[in-house]
CSV table of C-alpha atoms in Angstrom, one decimal:
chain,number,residue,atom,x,y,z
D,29,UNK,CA,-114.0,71.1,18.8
D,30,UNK,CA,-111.1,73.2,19.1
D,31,UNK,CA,-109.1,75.2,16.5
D,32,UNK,CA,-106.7,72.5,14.8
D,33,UNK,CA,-109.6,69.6,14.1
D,34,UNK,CA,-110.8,68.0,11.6
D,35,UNK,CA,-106.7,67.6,10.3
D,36,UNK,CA,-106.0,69.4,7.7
D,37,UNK,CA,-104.9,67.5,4.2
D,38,UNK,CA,-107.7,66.4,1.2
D,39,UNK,CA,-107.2,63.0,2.5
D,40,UNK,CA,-109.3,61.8,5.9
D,41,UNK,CA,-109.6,57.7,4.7
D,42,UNK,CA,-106.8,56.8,7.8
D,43,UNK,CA,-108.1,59.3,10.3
D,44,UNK,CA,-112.1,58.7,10.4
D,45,UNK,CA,-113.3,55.9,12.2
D,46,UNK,CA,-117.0,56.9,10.1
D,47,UNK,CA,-119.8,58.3,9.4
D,48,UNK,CA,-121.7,58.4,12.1
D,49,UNK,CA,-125.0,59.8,10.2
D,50,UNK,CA,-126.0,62.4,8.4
D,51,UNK,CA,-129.4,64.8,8.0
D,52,UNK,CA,-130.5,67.7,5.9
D,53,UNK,CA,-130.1,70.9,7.5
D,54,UNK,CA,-132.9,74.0,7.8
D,55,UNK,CA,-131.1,75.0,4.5
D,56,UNK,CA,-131.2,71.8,2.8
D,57,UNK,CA,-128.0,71.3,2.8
D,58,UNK,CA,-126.5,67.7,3.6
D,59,UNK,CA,-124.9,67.3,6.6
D,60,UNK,CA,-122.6,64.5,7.6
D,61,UNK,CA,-121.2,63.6,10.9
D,62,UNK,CA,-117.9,61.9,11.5
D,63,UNK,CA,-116.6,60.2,14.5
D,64,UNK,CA,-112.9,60.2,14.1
D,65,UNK,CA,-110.2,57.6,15.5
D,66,UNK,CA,-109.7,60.2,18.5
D,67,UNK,CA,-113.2,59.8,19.0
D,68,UNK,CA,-113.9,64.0,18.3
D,69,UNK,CA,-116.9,64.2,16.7
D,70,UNK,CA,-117.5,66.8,13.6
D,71,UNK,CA,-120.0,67.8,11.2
D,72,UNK,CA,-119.2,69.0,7.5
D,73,UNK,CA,-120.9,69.3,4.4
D,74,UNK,CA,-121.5,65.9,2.3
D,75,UNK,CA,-119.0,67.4,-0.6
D,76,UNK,CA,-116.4,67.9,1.7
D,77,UNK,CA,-116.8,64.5,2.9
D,78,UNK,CA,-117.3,63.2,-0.6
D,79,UNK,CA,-113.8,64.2,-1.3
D,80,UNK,CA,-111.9,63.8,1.1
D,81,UNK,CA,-113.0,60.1,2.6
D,82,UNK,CA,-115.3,58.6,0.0
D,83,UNK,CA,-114.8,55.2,1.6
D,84,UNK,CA,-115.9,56.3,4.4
D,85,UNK,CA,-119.2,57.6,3.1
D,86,UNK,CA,-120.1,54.6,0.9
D,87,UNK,CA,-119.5,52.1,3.9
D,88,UNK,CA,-121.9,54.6,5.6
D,89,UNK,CA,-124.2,54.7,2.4
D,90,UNK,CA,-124.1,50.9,2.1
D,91,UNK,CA,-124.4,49.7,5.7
D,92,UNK,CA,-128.1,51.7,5.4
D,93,UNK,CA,-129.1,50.4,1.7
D,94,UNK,CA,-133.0,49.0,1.5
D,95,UNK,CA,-134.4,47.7,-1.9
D,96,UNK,CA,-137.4,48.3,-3.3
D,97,UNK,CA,-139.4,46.5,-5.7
D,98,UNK,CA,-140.3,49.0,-8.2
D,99,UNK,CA,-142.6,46.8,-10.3
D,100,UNK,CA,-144.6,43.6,-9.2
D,101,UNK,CA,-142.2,40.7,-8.6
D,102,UNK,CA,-141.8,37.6,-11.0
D,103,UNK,CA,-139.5,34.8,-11.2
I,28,UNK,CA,-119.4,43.3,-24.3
I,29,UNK,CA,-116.6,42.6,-26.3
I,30,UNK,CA,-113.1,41.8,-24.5
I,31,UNK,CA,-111.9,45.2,-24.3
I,32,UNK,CA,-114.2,46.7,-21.9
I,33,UNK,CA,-114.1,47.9,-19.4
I,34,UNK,CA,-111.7,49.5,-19.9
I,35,UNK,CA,-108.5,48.7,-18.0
I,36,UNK,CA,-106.7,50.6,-15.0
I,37,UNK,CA,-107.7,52.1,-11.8
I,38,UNK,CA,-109.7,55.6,-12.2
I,39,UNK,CA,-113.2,55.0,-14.1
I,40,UNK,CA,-114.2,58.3,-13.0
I,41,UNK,CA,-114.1,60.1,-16.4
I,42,UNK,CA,-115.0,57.1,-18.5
I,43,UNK,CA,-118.3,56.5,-16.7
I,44,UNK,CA,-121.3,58.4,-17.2
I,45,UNK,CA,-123.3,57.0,-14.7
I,46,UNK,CA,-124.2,54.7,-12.4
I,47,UNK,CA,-128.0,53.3,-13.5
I,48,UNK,CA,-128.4,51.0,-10.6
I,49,UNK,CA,-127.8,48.5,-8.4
I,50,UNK,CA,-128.9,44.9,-7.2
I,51,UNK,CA,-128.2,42.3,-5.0
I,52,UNK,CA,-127.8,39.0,-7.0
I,53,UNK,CA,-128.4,35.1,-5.6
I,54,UNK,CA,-125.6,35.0,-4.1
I,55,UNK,CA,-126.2,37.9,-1.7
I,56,UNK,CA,-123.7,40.3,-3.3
I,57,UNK,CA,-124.3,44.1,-4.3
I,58,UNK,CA,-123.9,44.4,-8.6
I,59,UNK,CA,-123.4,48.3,-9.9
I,60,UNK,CA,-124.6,48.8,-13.3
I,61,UNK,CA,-122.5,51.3,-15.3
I,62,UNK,CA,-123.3,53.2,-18.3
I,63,UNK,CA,-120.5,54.5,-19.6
I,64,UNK,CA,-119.6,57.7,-21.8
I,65,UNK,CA,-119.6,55.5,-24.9
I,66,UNK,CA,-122.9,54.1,-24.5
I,67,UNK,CA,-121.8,50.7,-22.8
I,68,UNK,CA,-123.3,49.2,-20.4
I,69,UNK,CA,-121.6,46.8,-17.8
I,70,UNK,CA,-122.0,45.2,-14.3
I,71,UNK,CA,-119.7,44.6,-11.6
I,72,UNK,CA,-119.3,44.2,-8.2
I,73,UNK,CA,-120.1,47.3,-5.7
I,74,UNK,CA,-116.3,47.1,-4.6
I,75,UNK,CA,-114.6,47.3,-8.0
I,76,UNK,CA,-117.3,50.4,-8.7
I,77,UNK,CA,-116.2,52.1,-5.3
I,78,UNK,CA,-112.4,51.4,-5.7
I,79,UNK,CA,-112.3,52.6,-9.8
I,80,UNK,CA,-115.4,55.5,-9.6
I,81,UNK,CA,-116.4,56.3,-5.7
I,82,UNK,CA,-117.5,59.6,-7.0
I,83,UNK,CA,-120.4,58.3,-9.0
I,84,UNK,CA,-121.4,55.7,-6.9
I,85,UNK,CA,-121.7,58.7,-4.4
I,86,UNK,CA,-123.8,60.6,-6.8
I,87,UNK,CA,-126.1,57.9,-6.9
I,88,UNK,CA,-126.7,57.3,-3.7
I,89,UNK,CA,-127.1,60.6,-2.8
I,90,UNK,CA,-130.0,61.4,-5.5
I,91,UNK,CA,-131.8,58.4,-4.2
I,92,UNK,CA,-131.4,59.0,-0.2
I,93,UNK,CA,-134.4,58.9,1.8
I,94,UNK,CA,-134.1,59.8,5.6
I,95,UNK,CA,-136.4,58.0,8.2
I,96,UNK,CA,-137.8,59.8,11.2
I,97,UNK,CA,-136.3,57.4,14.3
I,98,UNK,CA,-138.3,59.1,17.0
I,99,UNK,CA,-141.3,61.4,17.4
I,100,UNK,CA,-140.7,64.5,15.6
I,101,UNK,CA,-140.7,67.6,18.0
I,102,UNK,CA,-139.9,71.3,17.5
């Protein structure tokens, strides 16, 4: 990853391609890692990504959503 | 509901308190349920809630993320 990526601007929607995944790091932090249209690869921190391609995230968020049944079932 | 809400425009972000939770209906589609500042509660569908308030949509998933161990765990 050289000097001048990610771009620079509070607005990444055009330039990621997505989230590629995302983890807690050792200080519980949440990370999440981006594959961009140049195909670079870069981590940040969730708020950063939060901000600054939301789309991006919830795509990522909803592309992973399960359901569960939180009481017993009945039509 | 009465007619007037939700209220109109693009940016929900400051009108909505929270989003409670979510649901896929019969027809397959993901419904966002809203409470809003004023005590309201509405549904719509997950796109209108990303467009108009991606933040709290965000905040929701993010307080109810669980992460999944793909492959044996090693140190």
């Amino acid at each position: 990853m050289d000097g001048s990526w990610p771009i620079d601007g509070l607005d990444w929607e055009t330039e990621v391609c997505e989230v590629a995944t995302m983890e807690r790091n050792s200080k519980n932090e949440l990370m999440v890692y981006l594959t961009w249209n140049n195909g670079k690869k870069t981590a940040h921190p969730a708020s950063e990504v939060n901000s600054k391609c939301p789309q991006k995230i919830i795509k990522f968020y909803e592309s992973h959503l399960q359901f569960k049944l939180v009481e017993p079932y009945s039509t």
